[in-house]
PDB file of C-alpha atoms in Angstrom:
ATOM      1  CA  UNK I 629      10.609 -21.234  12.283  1.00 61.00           C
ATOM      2  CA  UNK I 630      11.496 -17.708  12.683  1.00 69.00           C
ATOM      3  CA  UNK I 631      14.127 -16.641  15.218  1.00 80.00           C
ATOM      4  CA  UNK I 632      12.714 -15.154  18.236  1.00 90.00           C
ATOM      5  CA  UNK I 633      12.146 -11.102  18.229  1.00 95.00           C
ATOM      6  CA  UNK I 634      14.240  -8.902  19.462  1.00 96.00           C
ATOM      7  CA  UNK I 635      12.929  -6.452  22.107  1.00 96.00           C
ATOM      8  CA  UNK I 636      14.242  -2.498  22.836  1.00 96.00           C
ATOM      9  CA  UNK I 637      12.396  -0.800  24.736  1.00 96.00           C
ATOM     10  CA  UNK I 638      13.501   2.793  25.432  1.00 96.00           C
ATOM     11  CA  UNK I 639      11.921   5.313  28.419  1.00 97.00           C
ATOM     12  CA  UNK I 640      10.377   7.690  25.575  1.00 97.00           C
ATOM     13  CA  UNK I 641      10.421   8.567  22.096  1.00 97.00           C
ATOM     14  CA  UNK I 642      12.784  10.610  22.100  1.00 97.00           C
ATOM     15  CA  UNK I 643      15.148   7.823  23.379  1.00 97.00           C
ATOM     16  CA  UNK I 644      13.903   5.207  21.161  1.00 98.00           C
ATOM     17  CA  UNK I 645      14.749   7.682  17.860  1.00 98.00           C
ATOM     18  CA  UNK I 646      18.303   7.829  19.451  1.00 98.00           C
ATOM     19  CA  UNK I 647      18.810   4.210  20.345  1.00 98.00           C
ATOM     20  CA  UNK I 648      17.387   2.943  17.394  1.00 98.00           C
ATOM     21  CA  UNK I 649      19.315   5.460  14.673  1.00 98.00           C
ATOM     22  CA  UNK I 650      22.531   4.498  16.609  1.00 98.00           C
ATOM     23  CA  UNK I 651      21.666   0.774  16.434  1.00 98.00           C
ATOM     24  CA  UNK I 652      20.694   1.565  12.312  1.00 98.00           C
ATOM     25  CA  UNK I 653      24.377   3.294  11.828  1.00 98.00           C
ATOM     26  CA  UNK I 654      26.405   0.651  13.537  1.00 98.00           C
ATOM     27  CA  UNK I 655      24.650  -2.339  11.583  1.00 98.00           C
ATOM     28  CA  UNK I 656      25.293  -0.238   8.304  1.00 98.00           C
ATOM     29  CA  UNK I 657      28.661   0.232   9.549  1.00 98.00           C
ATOM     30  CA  UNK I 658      29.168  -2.946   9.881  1.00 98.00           C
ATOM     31  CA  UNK I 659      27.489  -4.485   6.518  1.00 98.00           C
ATOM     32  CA  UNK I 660      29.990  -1.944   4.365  1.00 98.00           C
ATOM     33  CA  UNK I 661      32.926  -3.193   6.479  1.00 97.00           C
ATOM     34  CA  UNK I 662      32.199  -6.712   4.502  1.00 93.00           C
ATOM     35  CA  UNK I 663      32.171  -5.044   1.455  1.00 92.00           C
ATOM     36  CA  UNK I 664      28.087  -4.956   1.070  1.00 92.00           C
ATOM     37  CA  UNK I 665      26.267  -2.387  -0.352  1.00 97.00           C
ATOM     38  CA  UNK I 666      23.261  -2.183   1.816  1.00 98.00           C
ATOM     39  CA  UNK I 667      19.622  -2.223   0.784  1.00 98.00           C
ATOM     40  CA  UNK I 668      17.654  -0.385   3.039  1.00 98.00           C
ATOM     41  CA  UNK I 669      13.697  -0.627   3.217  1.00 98.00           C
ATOM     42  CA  UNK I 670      12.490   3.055   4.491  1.00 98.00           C
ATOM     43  CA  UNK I 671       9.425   3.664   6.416  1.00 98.00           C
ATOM     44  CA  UNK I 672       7.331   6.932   7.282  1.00 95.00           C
ATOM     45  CA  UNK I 673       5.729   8.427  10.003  1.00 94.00           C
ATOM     46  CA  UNK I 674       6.428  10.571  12.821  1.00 94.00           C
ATOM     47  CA  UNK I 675       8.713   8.264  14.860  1.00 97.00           C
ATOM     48  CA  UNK I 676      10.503   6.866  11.476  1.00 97.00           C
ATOM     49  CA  UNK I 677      11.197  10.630  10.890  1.00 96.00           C
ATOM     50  CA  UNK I 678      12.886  11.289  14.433  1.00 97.00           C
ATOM     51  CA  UNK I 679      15.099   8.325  13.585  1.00 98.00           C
ATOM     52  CA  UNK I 680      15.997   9.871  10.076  1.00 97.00           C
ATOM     53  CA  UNK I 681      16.984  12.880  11.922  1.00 96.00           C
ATOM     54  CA  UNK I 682      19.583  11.298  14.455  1.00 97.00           C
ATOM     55  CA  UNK I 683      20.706   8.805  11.820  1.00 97.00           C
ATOM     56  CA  UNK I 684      21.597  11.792  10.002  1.00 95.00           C
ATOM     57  CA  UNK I 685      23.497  13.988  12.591  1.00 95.00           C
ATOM     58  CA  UNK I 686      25.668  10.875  13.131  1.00 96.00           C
ATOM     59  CA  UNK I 687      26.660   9.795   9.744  1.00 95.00           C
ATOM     60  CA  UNK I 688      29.105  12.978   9.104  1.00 92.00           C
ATOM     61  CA  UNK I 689      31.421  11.667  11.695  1.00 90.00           C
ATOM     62  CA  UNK I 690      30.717   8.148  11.216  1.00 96.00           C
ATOM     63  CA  UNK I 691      32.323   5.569   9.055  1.00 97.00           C
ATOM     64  CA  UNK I 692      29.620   5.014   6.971  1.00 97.00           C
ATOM     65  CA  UNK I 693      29.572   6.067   3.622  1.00 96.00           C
ATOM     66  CA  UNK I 694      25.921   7.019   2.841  1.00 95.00           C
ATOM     67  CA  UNK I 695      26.773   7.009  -1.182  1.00 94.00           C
ATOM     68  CA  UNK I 696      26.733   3.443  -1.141  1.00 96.00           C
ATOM     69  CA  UNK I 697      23.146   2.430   0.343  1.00 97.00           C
ATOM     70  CA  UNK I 698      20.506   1.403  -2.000  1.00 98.00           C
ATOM     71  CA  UNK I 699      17.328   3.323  -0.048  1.00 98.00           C
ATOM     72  CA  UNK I 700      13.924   1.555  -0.702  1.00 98.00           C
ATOM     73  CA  UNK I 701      10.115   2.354   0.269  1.00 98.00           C
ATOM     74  CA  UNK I 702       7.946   0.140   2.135  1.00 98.00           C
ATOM     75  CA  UNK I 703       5.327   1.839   0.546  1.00 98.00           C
ATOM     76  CA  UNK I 704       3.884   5.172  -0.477  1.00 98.00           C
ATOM     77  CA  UNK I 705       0.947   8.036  -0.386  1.00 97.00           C
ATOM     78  CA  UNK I 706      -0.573   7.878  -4.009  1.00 97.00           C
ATOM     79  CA  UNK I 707      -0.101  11.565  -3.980  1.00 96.00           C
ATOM     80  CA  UNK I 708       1.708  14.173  -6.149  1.00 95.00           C
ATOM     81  CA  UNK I 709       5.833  14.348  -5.737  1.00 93.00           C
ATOM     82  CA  UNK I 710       5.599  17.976  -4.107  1.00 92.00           C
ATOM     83  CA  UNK I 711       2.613  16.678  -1.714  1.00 94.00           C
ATOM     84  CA  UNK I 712       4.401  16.795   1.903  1.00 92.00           C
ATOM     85  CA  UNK I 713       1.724  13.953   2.618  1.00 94.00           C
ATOM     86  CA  UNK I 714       4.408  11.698   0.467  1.00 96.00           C
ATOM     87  CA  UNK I 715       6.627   9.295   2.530  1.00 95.00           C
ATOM     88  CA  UNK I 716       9.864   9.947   0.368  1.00 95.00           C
ATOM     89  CA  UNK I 717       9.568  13.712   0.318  1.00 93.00           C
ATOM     90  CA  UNK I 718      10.152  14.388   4.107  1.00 92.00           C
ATOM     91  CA  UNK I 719      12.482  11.554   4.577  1.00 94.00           C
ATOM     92  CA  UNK I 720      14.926  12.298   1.688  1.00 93.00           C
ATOM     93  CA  UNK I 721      14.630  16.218   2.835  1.00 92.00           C
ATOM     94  CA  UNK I 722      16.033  15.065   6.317  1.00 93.00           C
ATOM     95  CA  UNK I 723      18.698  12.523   4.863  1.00 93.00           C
ATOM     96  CA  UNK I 724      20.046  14.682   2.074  1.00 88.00           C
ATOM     97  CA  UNK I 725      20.012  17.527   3.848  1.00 85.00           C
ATOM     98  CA  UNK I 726      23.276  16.279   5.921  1.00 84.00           C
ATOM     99  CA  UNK I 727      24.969  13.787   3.629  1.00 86.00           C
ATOM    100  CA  UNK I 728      25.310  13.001   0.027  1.00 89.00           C
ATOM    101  CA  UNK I 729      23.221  10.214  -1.309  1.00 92.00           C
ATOM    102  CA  UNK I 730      23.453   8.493  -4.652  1.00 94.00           C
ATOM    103  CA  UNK I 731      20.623   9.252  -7.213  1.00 94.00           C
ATOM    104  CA  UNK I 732      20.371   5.688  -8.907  1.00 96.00           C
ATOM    105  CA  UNK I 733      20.527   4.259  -5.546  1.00 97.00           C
ATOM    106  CA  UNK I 734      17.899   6.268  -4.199  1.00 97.00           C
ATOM    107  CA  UNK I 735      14.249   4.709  -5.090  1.00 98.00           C
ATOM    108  CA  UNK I 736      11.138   6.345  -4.662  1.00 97.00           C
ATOM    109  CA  UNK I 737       8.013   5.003  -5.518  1.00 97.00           C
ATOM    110  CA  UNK I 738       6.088   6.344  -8.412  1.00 96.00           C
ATOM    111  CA  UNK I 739       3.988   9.841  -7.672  1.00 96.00           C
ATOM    112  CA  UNK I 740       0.170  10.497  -9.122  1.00 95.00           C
ATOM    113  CA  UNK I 741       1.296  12.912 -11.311  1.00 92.00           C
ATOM    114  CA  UNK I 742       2.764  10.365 -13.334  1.00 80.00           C
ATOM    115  CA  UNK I 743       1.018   9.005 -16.322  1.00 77.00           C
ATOM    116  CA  UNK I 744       0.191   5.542 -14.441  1.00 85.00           C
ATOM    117  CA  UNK I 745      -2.716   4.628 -12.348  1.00 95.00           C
ATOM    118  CA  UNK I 746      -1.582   3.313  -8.813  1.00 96.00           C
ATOM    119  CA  UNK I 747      -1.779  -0.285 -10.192  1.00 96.00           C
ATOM    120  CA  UNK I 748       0.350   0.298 -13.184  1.00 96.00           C
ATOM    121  CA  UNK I 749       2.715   2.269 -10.912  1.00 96.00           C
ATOM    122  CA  UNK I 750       3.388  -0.536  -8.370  1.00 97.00           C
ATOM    123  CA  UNK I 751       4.059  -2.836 -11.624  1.00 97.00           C
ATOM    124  CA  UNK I 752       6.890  -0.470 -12.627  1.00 97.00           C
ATOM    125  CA  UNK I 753       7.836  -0.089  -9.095  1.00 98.00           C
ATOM    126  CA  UNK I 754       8.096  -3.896  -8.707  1.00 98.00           C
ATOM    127  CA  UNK I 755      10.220  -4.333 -12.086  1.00 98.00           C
ATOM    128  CA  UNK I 756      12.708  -2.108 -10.705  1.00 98.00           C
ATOM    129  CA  UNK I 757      12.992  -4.110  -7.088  1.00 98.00           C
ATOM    130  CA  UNK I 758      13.252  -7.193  -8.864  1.00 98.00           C
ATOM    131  CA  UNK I 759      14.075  -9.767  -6.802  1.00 96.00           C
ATOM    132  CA  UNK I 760      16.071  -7.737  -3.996  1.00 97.00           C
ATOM    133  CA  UNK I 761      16.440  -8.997  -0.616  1.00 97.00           C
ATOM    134  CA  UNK I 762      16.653  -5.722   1.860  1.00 98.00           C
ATOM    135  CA  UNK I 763      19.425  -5.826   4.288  1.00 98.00           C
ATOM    136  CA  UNK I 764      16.978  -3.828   6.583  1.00 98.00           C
ATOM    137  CA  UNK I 765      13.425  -3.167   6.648  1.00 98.00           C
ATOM    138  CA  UNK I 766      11.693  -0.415   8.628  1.00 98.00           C
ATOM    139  CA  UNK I 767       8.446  -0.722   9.511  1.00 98.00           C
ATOM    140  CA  UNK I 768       6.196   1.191  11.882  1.00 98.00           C
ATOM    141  CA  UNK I 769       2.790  -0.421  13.078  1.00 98.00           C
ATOM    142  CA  UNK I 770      -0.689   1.279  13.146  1.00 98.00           C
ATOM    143  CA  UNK I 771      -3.065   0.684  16.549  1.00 98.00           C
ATOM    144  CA  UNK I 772      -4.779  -1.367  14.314  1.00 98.00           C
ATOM    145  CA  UNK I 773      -1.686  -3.609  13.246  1.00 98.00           C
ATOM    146  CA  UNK I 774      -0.710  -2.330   9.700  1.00 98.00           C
ATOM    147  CA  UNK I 775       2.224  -2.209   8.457  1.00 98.00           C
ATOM    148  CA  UNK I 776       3.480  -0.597   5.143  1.00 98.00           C
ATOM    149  CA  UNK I 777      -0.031   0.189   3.695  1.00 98.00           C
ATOM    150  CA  UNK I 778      -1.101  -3.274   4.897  1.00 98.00           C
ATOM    151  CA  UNK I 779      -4.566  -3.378   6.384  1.00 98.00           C
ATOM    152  CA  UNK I 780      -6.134  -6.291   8.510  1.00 98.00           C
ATOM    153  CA  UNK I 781      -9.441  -7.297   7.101  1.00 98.00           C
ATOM    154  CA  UNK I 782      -8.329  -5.622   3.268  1.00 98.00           C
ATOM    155  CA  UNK I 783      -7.624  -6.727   0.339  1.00 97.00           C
ATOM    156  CA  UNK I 784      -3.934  -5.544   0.783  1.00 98.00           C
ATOM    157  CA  UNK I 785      -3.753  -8.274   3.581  1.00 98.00           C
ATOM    158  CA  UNK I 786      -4.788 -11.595   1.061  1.00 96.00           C
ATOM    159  CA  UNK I 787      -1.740 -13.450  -0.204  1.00 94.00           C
ATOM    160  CA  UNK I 788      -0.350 -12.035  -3.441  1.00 93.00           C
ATOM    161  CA  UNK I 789       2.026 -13.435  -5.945  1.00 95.00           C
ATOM    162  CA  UNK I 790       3.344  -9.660  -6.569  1.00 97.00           C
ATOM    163  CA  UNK I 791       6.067  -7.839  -4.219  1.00 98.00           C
ATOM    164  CA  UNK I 792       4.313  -4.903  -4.975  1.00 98.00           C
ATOM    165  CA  UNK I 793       0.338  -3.850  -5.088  1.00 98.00           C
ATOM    166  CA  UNK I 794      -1.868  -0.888  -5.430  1.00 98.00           C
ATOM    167  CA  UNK I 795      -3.977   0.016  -2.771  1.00 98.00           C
ATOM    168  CA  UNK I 796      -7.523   1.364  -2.832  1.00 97.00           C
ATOM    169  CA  UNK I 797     -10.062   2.041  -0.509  1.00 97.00           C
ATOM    170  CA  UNK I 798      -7.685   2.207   2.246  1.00 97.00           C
ATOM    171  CA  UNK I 799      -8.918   2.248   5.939  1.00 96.00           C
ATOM    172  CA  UNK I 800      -6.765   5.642   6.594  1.00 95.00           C
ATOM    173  CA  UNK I 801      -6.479   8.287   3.802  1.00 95.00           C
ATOM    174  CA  UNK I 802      -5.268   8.888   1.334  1.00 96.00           C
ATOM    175  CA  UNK I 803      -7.654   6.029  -0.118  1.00 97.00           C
ATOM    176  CA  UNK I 804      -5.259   5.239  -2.687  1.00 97.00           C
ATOM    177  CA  UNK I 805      -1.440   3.738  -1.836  1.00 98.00           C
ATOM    178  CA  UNK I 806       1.058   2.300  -3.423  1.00 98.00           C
ATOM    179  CA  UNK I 807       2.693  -0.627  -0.931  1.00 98.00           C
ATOM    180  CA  UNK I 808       5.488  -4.228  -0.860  1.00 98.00           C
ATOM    181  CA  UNK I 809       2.947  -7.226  -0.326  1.00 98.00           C
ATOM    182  CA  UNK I 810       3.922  -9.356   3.261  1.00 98.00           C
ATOM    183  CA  UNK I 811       5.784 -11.651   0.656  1.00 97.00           C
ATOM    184  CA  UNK I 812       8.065  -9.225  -0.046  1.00 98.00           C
ATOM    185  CA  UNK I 813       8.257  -7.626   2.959  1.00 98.00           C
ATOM    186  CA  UNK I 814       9.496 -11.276   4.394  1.00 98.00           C
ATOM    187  CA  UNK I 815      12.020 -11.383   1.650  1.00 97.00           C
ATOM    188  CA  UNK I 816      14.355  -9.166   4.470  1.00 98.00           C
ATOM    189  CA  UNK I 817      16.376 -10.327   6.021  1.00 98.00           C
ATOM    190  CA  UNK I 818      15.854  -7.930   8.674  1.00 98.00           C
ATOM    191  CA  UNK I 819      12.894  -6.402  10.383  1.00 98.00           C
ATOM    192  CA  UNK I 820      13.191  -3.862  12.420  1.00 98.00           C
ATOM    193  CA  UNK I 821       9.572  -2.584  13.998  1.00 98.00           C
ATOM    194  CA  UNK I 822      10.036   1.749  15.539  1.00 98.00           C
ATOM    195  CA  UNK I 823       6.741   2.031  17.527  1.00 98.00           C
ATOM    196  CA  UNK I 824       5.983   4.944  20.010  1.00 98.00           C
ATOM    197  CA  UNK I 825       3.172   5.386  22.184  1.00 98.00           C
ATOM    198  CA  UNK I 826       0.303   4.026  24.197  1.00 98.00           C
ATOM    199  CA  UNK I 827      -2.342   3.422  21.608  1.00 98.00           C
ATOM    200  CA  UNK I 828      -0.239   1.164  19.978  1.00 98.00           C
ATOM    201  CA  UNK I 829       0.324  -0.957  22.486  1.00 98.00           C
ATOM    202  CA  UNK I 830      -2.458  -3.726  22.654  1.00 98.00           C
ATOM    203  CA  UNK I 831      -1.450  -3.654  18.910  1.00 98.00           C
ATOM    204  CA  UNK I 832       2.190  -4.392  19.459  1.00 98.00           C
ATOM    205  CA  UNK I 833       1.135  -7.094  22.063  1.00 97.00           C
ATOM    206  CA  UNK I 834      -0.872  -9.182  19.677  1.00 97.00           C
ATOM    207  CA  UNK I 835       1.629  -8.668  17.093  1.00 98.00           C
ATOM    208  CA  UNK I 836       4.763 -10.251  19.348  1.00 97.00           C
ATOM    209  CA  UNK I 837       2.232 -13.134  20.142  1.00 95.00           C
ATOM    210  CA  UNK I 838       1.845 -13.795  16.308  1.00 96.00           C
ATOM    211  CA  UNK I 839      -1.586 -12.987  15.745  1.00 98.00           C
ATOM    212  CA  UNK I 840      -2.108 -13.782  12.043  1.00 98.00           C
ATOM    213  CA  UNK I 841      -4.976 -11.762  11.551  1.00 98.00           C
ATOM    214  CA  UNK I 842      -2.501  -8.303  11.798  1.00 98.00           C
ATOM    215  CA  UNK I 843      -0.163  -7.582   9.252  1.00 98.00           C
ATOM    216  CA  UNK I 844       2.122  -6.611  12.246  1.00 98.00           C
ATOM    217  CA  UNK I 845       2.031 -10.516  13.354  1.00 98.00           C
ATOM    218  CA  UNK I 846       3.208 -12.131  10.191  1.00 98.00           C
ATOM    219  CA  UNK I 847       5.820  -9.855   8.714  1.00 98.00           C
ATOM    220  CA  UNK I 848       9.160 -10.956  10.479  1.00 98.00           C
ATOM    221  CA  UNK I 849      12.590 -10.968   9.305  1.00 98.00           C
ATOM    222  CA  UNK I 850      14.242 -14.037   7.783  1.00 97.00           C
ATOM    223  CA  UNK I 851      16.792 -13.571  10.020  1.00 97.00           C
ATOM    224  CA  UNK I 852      15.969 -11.374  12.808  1.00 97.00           C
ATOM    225  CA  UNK I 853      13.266  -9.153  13.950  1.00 98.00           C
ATOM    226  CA  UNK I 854      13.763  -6.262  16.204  1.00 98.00           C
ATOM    227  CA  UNK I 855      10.995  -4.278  18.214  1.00 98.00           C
ATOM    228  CA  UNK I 856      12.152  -0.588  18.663  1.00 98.00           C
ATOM    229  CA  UNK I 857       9.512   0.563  21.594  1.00 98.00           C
ATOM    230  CA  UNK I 858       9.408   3.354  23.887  1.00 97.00           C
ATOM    231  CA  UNK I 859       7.828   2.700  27.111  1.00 96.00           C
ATOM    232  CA  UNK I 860       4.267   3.162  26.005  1.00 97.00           C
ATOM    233  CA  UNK I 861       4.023   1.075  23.351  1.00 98.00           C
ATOM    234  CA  UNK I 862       5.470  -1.721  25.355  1.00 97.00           C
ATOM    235  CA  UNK I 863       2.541  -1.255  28.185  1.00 96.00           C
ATOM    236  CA  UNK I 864       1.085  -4.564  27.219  1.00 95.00           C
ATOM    237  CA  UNK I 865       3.761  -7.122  27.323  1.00 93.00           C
ATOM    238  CA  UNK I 866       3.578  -7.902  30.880  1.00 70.00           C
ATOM    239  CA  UNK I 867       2.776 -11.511  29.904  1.00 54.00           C
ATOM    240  CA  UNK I 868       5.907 -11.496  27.408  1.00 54.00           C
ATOM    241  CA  UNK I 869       8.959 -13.442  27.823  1.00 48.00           C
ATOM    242  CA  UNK I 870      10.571 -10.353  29.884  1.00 47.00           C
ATOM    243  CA  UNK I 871      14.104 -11.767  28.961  1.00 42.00           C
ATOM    244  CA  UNK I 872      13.708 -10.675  25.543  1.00 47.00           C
ATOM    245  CA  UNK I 873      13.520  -7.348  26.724  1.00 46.00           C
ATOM    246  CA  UNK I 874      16.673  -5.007  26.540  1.00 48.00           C
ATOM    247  CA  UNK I 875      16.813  -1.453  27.561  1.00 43.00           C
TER     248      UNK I 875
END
């Protein structure tokens, strides 16, 4: 059974971006203090973003030492390398732009101005995660549940014996994606969920109640799950077990 989530809900987004980069640095902190090199699942999206930012004005006087991270994708925009549309673009612009990170640590998924189709660039993509376990995950979580480029009621969603798929036909463009599969998404050992807002919020309720039709209710940490949430997104958990809740 997995443990039980792990609720922190800040007053706005702006708070959230700051709790949660502070709670990312420590726990980094910490996993290079036992001589780890941590693997670290990136997500995108606005509220992912804000967290990159903060994470990054913290890290120059931190004890962290950003050259030894292994930085992952949860998944990907099928889109050309300079498209700003890209997931890995914006982030590693905000990252790199205030500490040194390690090229052949850093790992993008392919772009579509490769020579490979989406398909044949997940393969390659999943050859090079092999069978790594992330330390971390991010994930956000669409009003309608996804994670990654996970849709409920898609083919993305039906149990796969790959850790990483194309995606076509997607329910939010771009139509085609590149994204982990919930197997190896579950592979981490930690979850950690950065939602913001109120649409998201009867989403985020059915996904804390397990709901196994949402990608959001079945992709939990091996070890732990935590729920970054801002006020808004946490509208709907009146009925929750309120002592999981921390500010």
């Amino acid at each position: 059974m997995a443990p039980q989530p792990i609720i922190r809900r800040s007053v706005d987004a702006a708070a959230l971006a700051d709790n949660a980069s502070h709670g990312l640095l420590d726990r980094l902190v910490a996993l290079q203090a036992g001589h780890r090199v941590p693997h670290l699942c990136l997500t995108g999206g606005r509220i992912a973003n804000r967290v990159y930012g903060s994470l990054a004005a913290l890290v120059p006087n931190s004890a962290l030492d950003p050259t030894r991270l292994e930085l992952w994708w949860g998944d990907e925009r099928f889109l050309p390398t300079d498209d700003p549309d890209r997931n890995a673009g914006p982030t590693l612009g905000i990252l790199a732009g205030e500490f040194p990170l390690t090229a052949s640590r850093t790992h993008p998924m392919p772009a579509a101005d490769g020579v490979l189709d989406n398909a044949a660039s997940a393969a390659t993509y999943a050859k090079e995660l092999g069978d790594t376990a992330f330390d971390i995950c991010l994930l956000g979580m669409g009003p309608d549940g996804h994670v990654a480029s996970i849709f409920p009621d898609h083919p993305s969603f039906e149990h796969s014996t790959q850790t990483v798929i194309g995606v076509n036909d997607a329910p939010k463009p771009p139509a085609q994606r590149i994204s982990l599969t919930v197997e190896a998404l579950n592979r981490s050992r930690e979850v950690w969920y950065l939602v913001s807002g109120a649409d998201k919020a009867p989403a985020v309720a059915r996904a804390l109640e397990g709901d196994p039709t949402i990608p959001g209710g079945v992709v939990r940490g091996r070890e732990r799950t935590i729920w970054w949430l801002d006020q808004a997104a946490a509208a709907k958990l009146a009925s929750f077990d309120l002592s999981l809740i921390h500010i």
